[in-house]
CSV table of C-alpha atoms in Angstrom, one decimal:
chain,number,residue,atom,x,y,z
A,1,UNK,CA,0.0,0.0,0.0
A,2,UNK,CA,1.4,3.4,-0.9
A,3,UNK,CA,1.5,6.3,1.6
A,4,UNK,CA,-0.7,9.2,0.9
A,5,UNK,CA,1.1,12.2,-0.6
A,6,UNK,CA,1.9,14.9,1.9
A,7,UNK,CA,1.7,18.6,0.8
A,8,UNK,CA,5.0,20.5,0.8
A,9,UNK,CA,5.2,22.5,4.0
A,10,UNK,CA,5.9,26.2,3.4
A,11,UNK,CA,4.8,26.0,-0.3
A,12,UNK,CA,3.0,29.0,-1.6
A,13,UNK,CA,-0.5,28.7,-2.8
A,14,UNK,CA,-2.0,31.2,-5.2
A,15,UNK,CA,-3.8,33.1,-2.4
A,16,UNK,CA,-0.5,33.3,-0.4
A,17,UNK,CA,1.3,35.4,-3.0
A,18,UNK,CA,2.1,39.0,-1.9
A,19,UNK,CA,0.2,41.8,-3.6
A,20,UNK,CA,1.8,44.7,-5.3
A,21,UNK,CA,4.0,46.6,-2.9
A,22,UNK,CA,3.9,43.9,-0.3
A,23,UNK,CA,6.9,42.0,0.9
A,24,UNK,CA,6.7,38.2,0.8
A,25,UNK,CA,6.4,36.6,4.2
A,26,UNK,CA,9.5,34.5,5.0
A,27,UNK,CA,8.8,30.8,4.6
A,28,UNK,CA,8.6,28.8,7.8
A,29,UNK,CA,11.6,26.6,8.5
A,30,UNK,CA,10.9,22.9,7.8
A,31,UNK,CA,12.1,20.8,10.7
A,32,UNK,CA,12.7,17.1,10.7
A,33,UNK,CA,12.5,15.5,14.1
A,34,UNK,CA,14.1,12.0,14.7
A,35,UNK,CA,13.2,9.8,17.6
A,36,UNK,CA,13.0,6.1,18.2
A,37,UNK,CA,9.9,4.3,17.1
A,38,UNK,CA,10.7,0.6,16.6
A,39,UNK,CA,13.8,0.9,18.8
A,40,UNK,CA,11.6,1.6,21.8
A,41,UNK,CA,9.0,4.2,22.8
A,42,UNK,CA,10.2,4.9,26.3
A,43,UNK,CA,10.8,8.6,25.4
A,44,UNK,CA,7.5,9.2,23.7
A,45,UNK,CA,6.3,11.8,26.2
A,46,UNK,CA,9.7,13.7,25.9
A,47,UNK,CA,9.3,13.6,22.1
A,48,UNK,CA,5.9,15.3,22.5
A,49,UNK,CA,7.6,18.1,24.5
A,50,UNK,CA,10.3,18.4,21.9
A,51,UNK,CA,7.9,18.6,19.0
A,52,UNK,CA,5.7,21.1,20.8
A,53,UNK,CA,8.7,23.4,21.3
A,54,UNK,CA,10.0,22.9,17.8
A,55,UNK,CA,6.7,24.2,16.4
A,56,UNK,CA,7.8,27.7,17.7
A,57,UNK,CA,10.7,27.6,15.2
A,58,UNK,CA,9.1,26.1,12.1
A,59,UNK,CA,6.8,23.4,10.7
A,60,UNK,CA,7.7,19.9,12.1
A,61,UNK,CA,7.5,17.5,9.2
A,62,UNK,CA,7.6,14.4,11.4
A,63,UNK,CA,5.2,15.2,14.3
A,64,UNK,CA,3.9,11.6,14.2
A,65,UNK,CA,7.1,10.5,15.9
A,66,UNK,CA,5.7,12.0,19.1
A,67,UNK,CA,2.2,10.5,18.8
A,68,UNK,CA,1.2,8.5,21.9
A,69,UNK,CA,-0.8,6.0,19.7
A,70,UNK,CA,2.3,5.1,17.7
A,71,UNK,CA,3.7,1.9,19.2
A,72,UNK,CA,7.1,0.3,18.9
A,73,UNK,CA,5.6,-1.7,16.0
A,74,UNK,CA,5.6,1.6,14.1
A,75,UNK,CA,3.2,2.5,11.3
A,76,UNK,CA,2.9,-0.9,9.8
A,77,UNK,CA,-0.9,-0.8,9.7
A,78,UNK,CA,-0.9,2.5,7.8
A,79,UNK,CA,1.8,1.9,5.2
A,80,UNK,CA,4.5,-0.6,4.2
A,81,UNK,CA,8.1,-0.2,5.0
A,82,UNK,CA,9.0,1.0,1.5
A,83,UNK,CA,6.4,3.7,1.5
A,84,UNK,CA,7.5,4.9,5.0
A,85,UNK,CA,11.1,5.0,3.8
A,86,UNK,CA,10.3,7.0,0.6
A,87,UNK,CA,8.0,9.4,2.5
A,88,UNK,CA,10.6,10.1,5.3
A,89,UNK,CA,13.4,10.6,2.8
A,90,UNK,CA,11.3,13.1,0.9
A,91,UNK,CA,10.7,15.0,4.2
A,92,UNK,CA,14.4,14.8,5.0
A,93,UNK,CA,15.2,16.4,1.7
A,94,UNK,CA,12.7,19.2,2.4
A,95,UNK,CA,14.0,19.8,5.9
A,96,UNK,CA,16.0,22.9,6.7
A,97,UNK,CA,17.2,21.6,10.0
A,98,UNK,CA,17.3,18.1,11.6
A,99,UNK,CA,16.8,17.6,15.3
A,100,UNK,CA,17.3,14.1,16.8
A,101,UNK,CA,16.8,12.8,20.3
A,102,UNK,CA,19.5,10.1,20.4
A,103,UNK,CA,19.3,8.8,24.0
A,104,UNK,CA,17.2,5.7,23.0
A,105,UNK,CA,19.3,3.7,20.6
A,106,UNK,CA,17.6,3.4,17.2
A,107,UNK,CA,18.8,2.0,13.9
A,108,UNK,CA,16.3,4.2,12.0
A,109,UNK,CA,17.5,7.4,13.7
A,110,UNK,CA,21.1,6.5,13.0
A,111,UNK,CA,20.2,6.0,9.3
A,112,UNK,CA,18.3,9.3,9.2
A,113,UNK,CA,21.3,11.1,10.6
A,114,UNK,CA,23.7,9.5,8.1
A,115,UNK,CA,21.3,10.6,5.3
A,116,UNK,CA,21.1,14.1,6.8
A,117,UNK,CA,24.9,14.4,6.8
A,118,UNK,CA,25.0,13.3,3.1
A,119,UNK,CA,22.4,15.9,2.3
A,120,UNK,CA,24.5,18.6,4.1
A,121,UNK,CA,21.7,19.4,6.6
A,122,UNK,CA,22.3,21.2,9.8
A,123,UNK,CA,21.8,18.6,12.6
A,124,UNK,CA,21.3,18.9,16.3
A,125,UNK,CA,21.5,15.6,18.3
A,126,UNK,CA,20.3,15.7,21.9
A,127,UNK,CA,21.6,13.1,24.4
A,128,UNK,CA,20.8,12.6,28.1
A,129,UNK,CA,23.9,11.3,29.9
A,130,UNK,CA,21.7,10.8,33.1
A,131,UNK,CA,20.1,7.9,31.2
A,132,UNK,CA,23.1,5.7,32.1
A,133,UNK,CA,23.6,5.0,28.4
A,134,UNK,CA,26.7,5.8,26.4
A,135,UNK,CA,26.2,7.5,23.1
A,136,UNK,CA,27.5,5.7,20.0
A,137,UNK,CA,31.0,6.9,18.9
A,138,UNK,CA,29.6,7.1,15.4
A,139,UNK,CA,27.2,9.9,16.5
A,140,UNK,CA,29.3,11.7,19.1
A,141,UNK,CA,32.4,11.4,16.9
A,142,UNK,CA,30.6,13.0,13.9
A,143,UNK,CA,30.1,16.2,15.8
A,144,UNK,CA,32.3,18.9,14.4
A,145,UNK,CA,30.7,21.9,16.1
A,146,UNK,CA,29.0,23.4,13.1
A,147,UNK,CA,26.7,21.5,10.8
A,148,UNK,CA,26.6,18.4,13.1
A,149,UNK,CA,26.3,19.1,16.8
A,150,UNK,CA,25.7,16.8,19.8
A,151,UNK,CA,24.5,18.5,23.0
A,152,UNK,CA,24.2,16.7,26.3
A,153,UNK,CA,21.2,17.9,28.3
A,154,UNK,CA,19.0,17.3,31.2
A,155,UNK,CA,15.4,16.4,30.4
A,156,UNK,CA,14.0,19.3,32.6
A,157,UNK,CA,15.9,21.7,30.4
A,158,UNK,CA,14.9,20.4,26.9
A,159,UNK,CA,12.8,23.5,26.0
A,160,UNK,CA,15.6,25.9,27.0
A,161,UNK,CA,18.2,23.9,25.0
A,162,UNK,CA,16.0,24.1,21.9
A,163,UNK,CA,15.5,27.8,22.4
A,164,UNK,CA,19.2,28.4,22.7
A,165,UNK,CA,19.9,26.4,19.5
A,166,UNK,CA,17.2,28.1,17.4
A,167,UNK,CA,17.6,31.6,18.7
A,168,UNK,CA,21.1,31.6,17.1
A,169,UNK,CA,19.8,32.3,13.6
A,170,UNK,CA,21.2,30.5,11.7
A,171,UNK,CA,21.7,27.8,14.3
A,172,UNK,CA,25.3,27.6,15.3
A,173,UNK,CA,27.2,26.0,18.2
A,174,UNK,CA,26.4,27.8,21.4
A,175,UNK,CA,26.9,25.0,23.8
A,176,UNK,CA,28.3,21.5,23.5
A,177,UNK,CA,29.6,18.6,25.5
A,178,UNK,CA,32.1,16.7,23.4
A,179,UNK,CA,32.6,14.0,26.0
A,180,UNK,CA,30.1,12.7,28.5
A,181,UNK,CA,30.7,13.3,32.1
A,182,UNK,CA,32.4,10.3,33.9
């Protein structure tokens, strides 16, 4: 079964065009949020907080990642794996910025991050050292402080962390933790 086509976020419709003497409104930033689905849904409530905050900074193409009704079995009832892959890659190509919560290990999130790097997208990875997990060296080691950043954070501060990242326009490194605390 093929996934339904999703309209392009930020695309202008005929009625949205500026009139004579009017300035065009800046397009909203397209944001791609990555979080674990089939790798585990333990952080689903946190994903909801992240998506809610991200809406202040643009249109979140992947809001469904935060949906409470989405189980660890994923979207299999709604679409087949090929359709999900193609839809998500199209959204990733549209995205202006990628934000990933990487505390819960996920093969899908790692794949999305690799594709984001290949597409030269700015990426912010969020990791909670208090989880007791150790972030993959392939993620932490990819951080170069500019296009690909990894920030350690405390769950209580997630909104402030996102504010800090996006209020630097364009997003740039304003805080980082290259190595987890020991």
